[in-house]
Tab-separated table of C-alpha atoms in Angstrom:
chain	number	residue	atom	x	y	z
A	1	UNK	CA	67.874	197.264	72.656
A	2	UNK	CA	67.883	198.596	76.245
A	3	UNK	CA	68.290	195.900	79.111
A	4	UNK	CA	65.494	192.905	79.198
A	5	UNK	CA	64.026	192.601	82.450
A	6	UNK	CA	65.484	188.996	84.284
A	7	UNK	CA	63.262	189.326	87.258
A	8	UNK	CA	60.192	186.610	86.144
A	9	UNK	CA	58.490	185.641	89.047
A	10	UNK	CA	55.259	183.367	89.103
A	11	UNK	CA	51.978	184.743	90.539
A	12	UNK	CA	51.550	182.850	93.526
A	13	UNK	CA	48.679	184.596	95.421
A	14	UNK	CA	45.886	186.995	95.592
A	15	UNK	CA	48.332	190.181	96.068
A	16	UNK	CA	50.583	189.209	92.716
A	17	UNK	CA	47.350	188.868	91.023
A	18	UNK	CA	46.290	192.129	91.561
A	19	UNK	CA	49.623	193.634	91.104
A	20	UNK	CA	49.363	192.090	87.470
A	21	UNK	CA	45.668	193.304	86.942
A	22	UNK	CA	46.330	196.714	85.407
A	23	UNK	CA	48.308	195.242	82.743
A	24	UNK	CA	45.907	192.594	82.299
A	25	UNK	CA	42.996	194.629	81.872
A	26	UNK	CA	45.170	196.582	79.486
A	27	UNK	CA	45.050	193.401	77.309
A	28	UNK	CA	41.344	193.079	77.711
A	29	UNK	CA	41.104	197.034	76.495
A	30	UNK	CA	43.252	196.086	73.439
A	31	UNK	CA	41.444	193.378	72.608
A	32	UNK	CA	38.108	194.899	72.669
A	33	UNK	CA	36.757	193.572	75.865
A	34	UNK	CA	35.478	194.635	79.101
A	35	UNK	CA	38.372	195.108	82.047
A	36	UNK	CA	37.676	192.644	84.938
A	37	UNK	CA	37.128	193.710	88.319
A	38	UNK	CA	39.522	192.533	91.329
A	39	UNK	CA	36.949	189.955	92.422
A	40	UNK	CA	36.431	188.755	88.951
A	41	UNK	CA	40.162	188.110	88.574
A	42	UNK	CA	40.677	186.676	91.923
A	43	UNK	CA	37.613	184.098	91.342
A	44	UNK	CA	38.809	183.027	87.692
A	45	UNK	CA	42.398	182.878	88.720
A	46	UNK	CA	41.972	180.425	91.750
A	47	UNK	CA	39.737	178.500	89.181
A	48	UNK	CA	42.071	178.152	86.605
A	49	UNK	CA	44.838	177.375	89.299
A	50	UNK	CA	43.194	174.303	90.440
A	51	UNK	CA	43.587	173.221	86.687
A	52	UNK	CA	46.958	173.859	86.422
A	53	UNK	CA	47.006	177.130	85.233
A	54	UNK	CA	50.591	179.042	85.999
A	55	UNK	CA	51.050	182.820	85.365
A	56	UNK	CA	54.087	184.643	85.444
A	57	UNK	CA	55.033	188.393	85.068
A	58	UNK	CA	58.553	190.277	84.417
A	59	UNK	CA	59.588	193.315	86.550
A	60	UNK	CA	62.081	195.890	86.574
A	61	UNK	CA	62.760	199.022	88.587
A	62	UNK	CA	59.524	200.665	87.305
A	63	UNK	CA	57.561	197.626	88.597
A	64	UNK	CA	55.510	194.906	86.758
A	65	UNK	CA	56.448	195.337	82.962
A	66	UNK	CA	54.947	192.196	81.473
A	67	UNK	CA	52.581	188.998	82.079
A	68	UNK	CA	52.023	185.925	80.530
A	69	UNK	CA	49.717	182.648	81.127
A	70	UNK	CA	50.703	179.154	80.716
A	71	UNK	CA	48.682	175.751	81.199
A	72	UNK	CA	49.169	172.093	80.048
A	73	UNK	CA	46.406	171.079	77.533
A	74	UNK	CA	45.207	167.633	77.439
A	75	UNK	CA	43.353	166.375	74.141
A	76	UNK	CA	42.203	162.743	74.133
A	77	UNK	CA	43.143	162.667	70.078
A	78	UNK	CA	46.604	163.957	70.754
A	79	UNK	CA	49.146	161.579	72.433
A	80	UNK	CA	51.461	163.905	73.175
A	81	UNK	CA	51.530	166.642	76.340
A	82	UNK	CA	51.070	169.961	74.719
A	83	UNK	CA	50.608	173.474	76.298
A	84	UNK	CA	48.603	177.071	75.702
A	85	UNK	CA	50.106	179.980	76.169
A	86	UNK	CA	48.029	183.019	77.018
A	87	UNK	CA	47.388	186.565	78.174
A	88	UNK	CA	51.129	187.884	76.924
A	89	UNK	CA	51.165	191.525	77.241
A	90	UNK	CA	53.949	194.004	77.809
A	91	UNK	CA	53.399	197.588	79.039
A	92	UNK	CA	53.458	200.152	76.273
A	93	UNK	CA	56.603	201.896	76.817
A	94	UNK	CA	58.300	198.716	77.133
A	95	UNK	CA	57.512	197.207	74.082
A	96	UNK	CA	59.927	196.242	71.271
A	97	UNK	CA	62.772	195.804	73.789
A	98	UNK	CA	62.992	192.008	73.868
A	99	UNK	CA	60.876	191.839	77.316
A	100	UNK	CA	57.868	189.829	75.657
A	101	UNK	CA	60.503	187.639	73.886
A	102	UNK	CA	62.247	186.790	77.041
A	103	UNK	CA	59.111	186.243	78.707
A	104	UNK	CA	57.510	184.146	75.843
A	105	UNK	CA	60.533	182.042	75.788
A	106	UNK	CA	60.837	181.555	79.530
A	107	UNK	CA	57.165	179.940	79.142
A	108	UNK	CA	57.900	177.868	76.268
A	109	UNK	CA	61.216	176.333	78.342
A	110	UNK	CA	58.633	175.567	81.018
A	111	UNK	CA	56.538	173.571	78.551
A	112	UNK	CA	59.387	171.942	77.296
A	113	UNK	CA	60.632	170.776	80.570
A	114	UNK	CA	57.345	169.571	81.797
A	115	UNK	CA	57.199	167.529	78.755
A	116	UNK	CA	54.993	169.618	76.225
A	117	UNK	CA	55.644	168.507	72.731
A	118	UNK	CA	53.376	171.066	71.520
A	119	UNK	CA	52.586	174.579	72.188
A	120	UNK	CA	49.450	176.361	70.974
A	121	UNK	CA	48.043	179.884	71.572
A	122	UNK	CA	44.955	182.214	70.209
A	123	UNK	CA	45.732	185.471	68.879
A	124	UNK	CA	42.961	187.971	67.502
A	125	UNK	CA	42.880	187.776	63.254
A	126	UNK	CA	43.257	191.111	63.216
A	127	UNK	CA	46.192	191.647	65.723
A	128	UNK	CA	49.099	191.947	62.839
A	129	UNK	CA	51.788	192.594	65.565
A	130	UNK	CA	50.914	189.363	67.450
A	131	UNK	CA	50.783	187.433	64.774
A	132	UNK	CA	54.222	188.770	63.032
A	133	UNK	CA	55.507	187.818	66.540
A	134	UNK	CA	54.438	184.565	67.166
A	135	UNK	CA	55.387	183.798	63.339
A	136	UNK	CA	59.084	184.954	64.252
A	137	UNK	CA	58.865	182.524	66.971
A	138	UNK	CA	57.695	179.269	64.512
A	139	UNK	CA	54.275	179.421	65.232
A	140	UNK	CA	51.743	178.887	62.277
A	141	UNK	CA	48.197	179.138	61.675
A	142	UNK	CA	46.512	176.048	62.230
A	143	UNK	CA	42.858	176.364	63.009
A	144	UNK	CA	39.857	179.036	63.120
A	145	UNK	CA	38.262	179.686	67.131
A	146	UNK	CA	34.716	179.339	67.134
A	147	UNK	CA	33.328	180.565	70.086
A	148	UNK	CA	29.894	180.099	72.005
A	149	UNK	CA	28.945	182.258	74.942
A	150	UNK	CA	25.825	182.291	76.863
């Protein structure tokens, strides 16, 4: 295992967001979705931030190598505060080196410090590598996601 990046930063402005965009668009492409434009990313990010969304990235001497998103999740039927983790991706050349695990644990620690009692995430049903990763991190399948788009 190589050295794990320890420089984790929060995406706090448009410049930082745009630096993460190539990696986020790789996630979109790997998920079978269309990449987003700078304008789409900026608009979506600002709306999400207004609702408590936070995004973080890990970097090393080569640049940004991983990204993850986190936000509080409120459910009127769930008495405890929860969080949702999303958009975890590591650059292909850095995968398998513990970087995603480190960033994932970083997000979990933030959720716990903020009082989160549970964490959820979504993963494509055919993304076996990600499913295995999440199961190794004590996550279990809890539901099927139904989606309606217009």
